[in-house]
Amino acid sequence: QVQLVESGGGLVQAGGSLRLSCAASGRSIFSIKTMGWYRQAPGKQRELVAAITTGGNPNYADSVKGRFALSRDNANNAVYLQMNSLKPEDTAVYSCYAAILFIATLPAMNDYWGQGTQVTVSS
């Protein structure tokens, strides 16, 4: 069983900062190919915020480029999203995502999601 445990959401004023953390845990994880964050605002579709694939550079949604920074700790199966200069339109539920490889089912990749953490930016 794999769990993605998220933390760091909350309420912040426009222009402020928050840092989201996500750590994956579970037995038989061979490796994690991709980790990142998606978000979903009320009445809108879920969208990619930022993601990073092993050995690659982070990809960002155009709306967050220059304001958000994604980093990854491979040793601890963790990913962090530093969000600066937050805007009211960043308000959403942010969910961690991981594409995981298990020893027993190589080379198939398995998608996992965290429970979601609310980020609210007030104007």
XYZ file of N, CA and C in Angstrom:
369
model
N 0.844 -1.191 0.000
C 0.000 0.000 0.000
C 0.874 1.233 0.000
N 0.520 2.193 -0.842
C 1.282 3.435 -0.949
C 0.432 4.590 -0.440
N 1.069 5.463 0.276
C 0.392 6.688 0.727
C 1.189 7.897 0.296
N 0.488 8.920 -0.151
C 1.083 10.220 -0.398
C 0.556 11.153 0.688
N 1.437 11.594 1.550
C 1.041 12.434 2.674
C 1.434 13.871 2.378
N 0.435 14.734 2.364
C 0.627 16.132 2.016
C 0.538 17.010 3.256
N 1.190 18.144 3.172
C 1.067 19.145 4.225
C 1.403 20.517 3.656
N 0.977 21.545 4.381
C 1.407 22.891 4.030
C 0.356 23.810 3.463
N -0.847 23.344 3.233
C -1.867 24.250 2.721
C -2.330 25.222 3.793
N -3.203 26.142 3.395
C -3.732 27.087 4.365
C -4.258 28.342 3.722
N -4.467 29.341 4.564
C -4.998 30.635 4.126
C -3.876 31.668 4.155
N -3.758 32.422 3.076
C -2.708 33.425 2.989
C -3.246 34.623 2.210
N -2.721 35.788 2.489
C -3.114 36.981 1.744
C -2.404 37.013 0.399
N -3.018 37.704 -0.537
C -2.392 37.867 -1.851
C -0.990 38.457 -1.683
N -0.054 37.897 -2.437
C 1.340 38.311 -2.345
C 2.157 37.480 -1.377
N 1.472 36.661 -0.606
C 2.159 35.840 0.374
C 2.704 34.556 -0.211
N 3.231 33.712 0.684
C 3.874 32.466 0.259
C 3.370 31.294 1.085
N 3.401 30.137 0.464
C 3.145 28.880 1.145
C 4.073 27.824 0.554
N 4.337 26.806 1.339
C 5.152 25.692 0.864
C 4.402 24.397 1.106
N 4.163 23.668 0.028
C 3.500 22.382 0.123
C 4.533 21.266 0.104
N 4.270 20.244 0.910
C 5.149 19.083 0.966
C 4.347 17.824 0.709
N 5.000 16.867 0.082
C 4.356 15.576 -0.190
C 5.425 14.503 -0.093
N 5.122 13.465 0.681
C 6.048 12.348 0.815
C 5.309 11.046 0.528
N 5.946 10.205 -0.269
C 5.369 8.905 -0.603
C 5.985 7.834 0.277
N 5.144 6.950 0.767
C 5.649 5.845 1.572
C 4.907 4.576 1.187
N 5.614 3.459 1.349
C 4.994 2.181 1.029
C 6.060 1.153 0.722
N 5.651 -0.087 0.880
C 6.586 -1.176 0.620
C 6.694 -1.439 -0.869
N 7.792 -1.981 -1.240
C 8.007 -2.483 -2.597
C 8.043 -1.401 -3.667
N 8.265 -0.165 -3.245
C 8.455 0.882 -4.243
C 9.820 0.687 -4.873
N 9.824 0.503 -6.186
C 11.095 0.357 -6.889
C 11.686 1.733 -7.169
N 10.855 2.576 -7.741
C 11.274 3.966 -7.959
C 10.028 4.802 -8.270
N 10.198 6.099 -8.175
C 9.121 7.028 -8.526
C 9.565 7.816 -9.742
N 8.871 7.603 -10.843
C 9.287 8.245 -12.091
C 8.954 9.739 -12.103
N 7.745 10.063 -11.705
C 7.291 11.453 -11.764
C 6.583 11.812 -10.459
N 6.835 13.005 -9.980
C 6.088 13.548 -8.837
C 5.719 14.987 -9.159
N 4.593 15.391 -8.630
C 4.190 16.763 -8.893
C 2.919 17.130 -8.180
N 2.363 18.263 -8.581
C 1.149 18.795 -7.976
C 0.156 19.198 -9.047
N -1.081 18.862 -8.795
C -2.208 19.326 -9.583
C -3.096 20.168 -8.663
N -3.967 20.950 -9.273
C -4.930 21.694 -8.465
C -6.279 21.738 -9.157
N -7.298 21.894 -8.335
C -8.646 22.011 -8.866
C -9.398 23.081 -8.085
N -9.820 24.102 -8.805
C -10.613 25.169 -8.211
C -12.101 24.839 -8.396
N -12.955 25.389 -7.567
C -14.395 25.118 -7.688
C -14.911 25.432 -9.081
N -15.617 24.475 -9.672
C -16.199 24.676 -10.985
C -15.229 24.566 -12.142
N -13.988 24.203 -11.849
C -12.985 24.104 -12.915
C -12.408 22.697 -12.963
N -11.777 22.392 -14.098
C -11.131 21.101 -14.232
C -9.801 21.084 -13.504
N -9.402 19.887 -13.128
C -8.093 19.740 -12.499
C -7.010 20.093 -13.514
N -5.993 20.803 -13.050
C -4.908 21.197 -13.950
C -3.560 20.909 -13.305
N -2.590 20.658 -14.167
C -1.229 20.461 -13.701
C -0.654 21.794 -13.237
N -0.049 21.785 -12.071
C 0.656 22.967 -11.575
C 2.140 22.845 -11.897
N 2.725 21.744 -11.460
C 4.138 21.507 -11.702
C 4.423 20.035 -11.490
N 5.383 19.523 -12.253
C 5.769 18.124 -12.113
C 7.211 17.970 -12.530
N 7.838 16.931 -11.991
C 9.222 16.662 -12.331
C 9.407 15.164 -12.505
N 10.091 14.792 -13.585
C 10.410 13.401 -13.860
C 11.866 13.164 -13.502
N 12.159 11.986 -13.015
C 13.520 11.652 -12.588
C 14.526 12.019 -13.673
N 15.524 12.789 -13.254
C 16.569 13.185 -14.182
C 16.224 14.365 -15.050
N 15.014 14.897 -14.891
C 14.581 16.011 -15.723
C 14.411 17.291 -14.935
N 13.995 18.328 -15.632
C 13.713 19.615 -15.005
C 12.214 19.741 -14.763
N 11.835 20.553 -13.794
C 10.405 20.722 -13.523
C 9.672 21.362 -14.702
N 8.451 20.935 -14.896
C 7.551 21.592 -15.847
C 6.504 22.348 -15.059
N 6.168 23.546 -15.506
C 5.218 24.389 -14.791
C 4.081 24.824 -15.704
N 2.921 24.999 -15.098
C 1.841 25.655 -15.817
C 2.256 27.099 -16.085
N 1.834 27.628 -17.221
C 2.206 29.000 -17.568
C 1.780 29.985 -16.476
N 0.677 29.702 -15.842
C 0.115 30.632 -14.860
C 0.948 30.735 -13.582
N 1.866 29.785 -13.364
C 2.657 29.817 -12.132
C 4.146 30.012 -12.388
N 4.547 30.044 -13.639
C 5.972 30.212 -13.950
C 6.500 31.508 -13.354
N 7.659 31.395 -12.737
C 8.271 32.569 -12.128
C 7.808 32.831 -10.706
N 6.758 32.135 -10.280
C 6.243 32.335 -8.921
C 6.367 31.067 -8.068
N 6.207 29.923 -8.693
C 6.273 28.644 -7.982
C 7.571 27.927 -8.328
N 8.077 27.168 -7.373
C 9.286 26.377 -7.598
C 9.082 24.981 -7.021
N 9.330 23.996 -7.864
C 9.167 22.600 -7.468
C 10.540 21.997 -7.223
N 10.673 21.275 -6.133
C 11.916 20.562 -5.865
C 11.588 19.155 -5.391
N 12.556 18.278 -5.562
C 12.315 16.866 -5.266
C 13.464 16.302 -4.450
N 13.130 15.470 -3.488
C 14.095 14.767 -2.667
C 13.945 13.291 -2.967
N 14.769 12.778 -3.861
C 14.614 11.382 -4.301
C 14.877 10.388 -3.172
N 15.796 10.722 -2.302
C 16.149 9.798 -1.218
C 14.970 9.552 -0.283
N 14.117 10.563 -0.156
C 12.975 10.460 0.752
C 11.645 10.385 0.026
N 11.699 10.182 -1.281
C 10.461 10.094 -2.077
C 9.528 11.266 -1.789
N 10.092 12.449 -1.811
C 9.319 13.634 -1.447
C 9.427 14.709 -2.529
N 8.424 15.564 -2.562
C 8.425 16.695 -3.481
C 7.861 17.902 -2.748
N 8.394 19.070 -3.081
C 8.012 20.300 -2.410
C 7.639 21.353 -3.437
N 6.610 22.115 -3.116
C 6.189 23.194 -4.003
C 6.231 24.499 -3.217
N 7.186 25.337 -3.544
C 7.276 26.661 -2.946
C 6.457 27.617 -3.786
N 5.454 28.214 -3.167
C 4.537 29.097 -3.886
C 4.714 30.513 -3.352
N 5.181 31.391 -4.211
C 5.401 32.788 -3.860
C 4.475 33.687 -4.667
N 4.350 34.905 -4.223
C 3.518 35.896 -4.922
C 2.147 35.318 -5.252
N 1.539 34.708 -4.258
C 0.259 34.038 -4.487
C -0.834 35.036 -4.849
N -1.727 34.556 -5.708
C -2.830 35.369 -6.192
C -4.160 34.701 -5.816
N -5.224 35.466 -5.725
C -6.525 34.838 -5.431
C -6.880 33.717 -6.406
N -6.456 33.845 -7.648
C -6.767 32.795 -8.637
C -5.976 31.510 -8.412
N -5.048 31.519 -7.467
C -4.342 30.290 -7.094
C -5.151 29.465 -6.088
N -6.239 30.003 -5.620
C -7.075 29.286 -4.658
C -7.613 28.007 -5.281
N -7.361 26.888 -4.608
C -7.770 25.587 -5.132
C -7.400 24.507 -4.116
N -7.868 23.297 -4.392
C -7.367 22.129 -3.671
C -6.169 21.600 -4.463
N -5.055 21.513 -3.786
C -3.821 21.041 -4.416
C -3.603 19.586 -4.031
N -3.354 18.759 -5.043
C -3.170 17.327 -4.806
C -1.819 16.882 -5.338
N -1.145 16.113 -4.536
C 0.135 15.541 -4.920
C -0.099 14.344 -5.833
N 0.796 14.153 -6.770
C 0.701 13.052 -7.732
C 2.049 12.338 -7.828
N 1.991 11.030 -7.967
C 3.225 10.273 -8.169
C 2.970 9.110 -9.116
N 3.882 8.908 -10.029
C 3.866 7.745 -10.923
C 4.946 6.798 -10.416
N 4.505 5.645 -9.918
C 5.382 4.761 -9.142
C 5.579 3.428 -9.854
N 6.813 2.950 -9.779
C 7.163 1.624 -10.281
C 7.367 0.687 -9.102
N 6.733 -0.473 -9.165
C 6.902 -1.502 -8.147
C 7.722 -2.646 -8.696
N 8.515 -3.247 -7.810
C 9.364 -4.360 -8.214
C 8.527 -5.477 -8.847
N 7.404 -5.790 -8.225
C 6.612 -6.947 -8.648
C 5.912 -6.747 -9.986
N 5.746 -5.503 -10.425
C 4.951 -5.266 -11.634
C 5.704 -4.473 -12.681
N 7.023 -4.434 -12.587
C 7.806 -3.744 -13.601
C 7.440 -4.296 -14.977
N 7.407 -3.471 -16.013
C 7.683 -2.026 -16.044
C 6.439 -1.144 -15.915
N 5.309 -1.710 -15.501
C 4.070 -0.919 -15.433
C 4.197 0.203 -14.407
N 3.673 1.374 -14.754
C 3.641 2.504 -13.825
C 2.269 2.615 -13.209
N 2.239 3.036 -11.958
C 0.991 3.143 -11.213
C 0.822 4.570 -10.714
N -0.369 5.127 -10.917
C -0.642 6.500 -10.524
C -1.236 6.560 -9.121
N -0.699 7.456 -8.308
C -1.213 7.660 -6.962
C -1.449 9.146 -6.719
N -2.466 9.418 -5.888
C -2.831 10.792 -5.549
C -2.911 10.966 -4.048
N -2.538 12.140 -3.587
C -2.746 12.475 -2.200
C -4.188 12.871 -1.952
N -4.503 13.141 -0.692
C -5.884 13.440 -0.331
C -6.279 14.868 -0.679
N -5.322 15.703 -0.968
C -5.592 17.092 -1.321
C -5.467 18.016 -0.132
N -4.949 19.199 -0.379
C -4.821 20.205 0.668
C -5.323 21.543 0.119
N -6.095 22.223 0.928
C -6.717 23.465 0.473
C -5.739 24.626 0.568
N -5.650 25.378 -0.500
C -4.900 26.633 -0.517
C -5.900 27.740 -0.837
N -6.003 28.707 0.055
C -6.911 29.826 -0.134
C -6.120 31.123 -0.064
N -6.247 31.921 -1.109
C -5.539 33.199 -1.181
C -6.575 34.315 -1.163
N -6.510 35.140 -0.146
C -7.478 36.233 -0.013
C -6.933 37.502 -0.660
N -7.835 38.294 -1.179
C -7.420 39.527 -1.859
C -7.356 40.699 -0.891
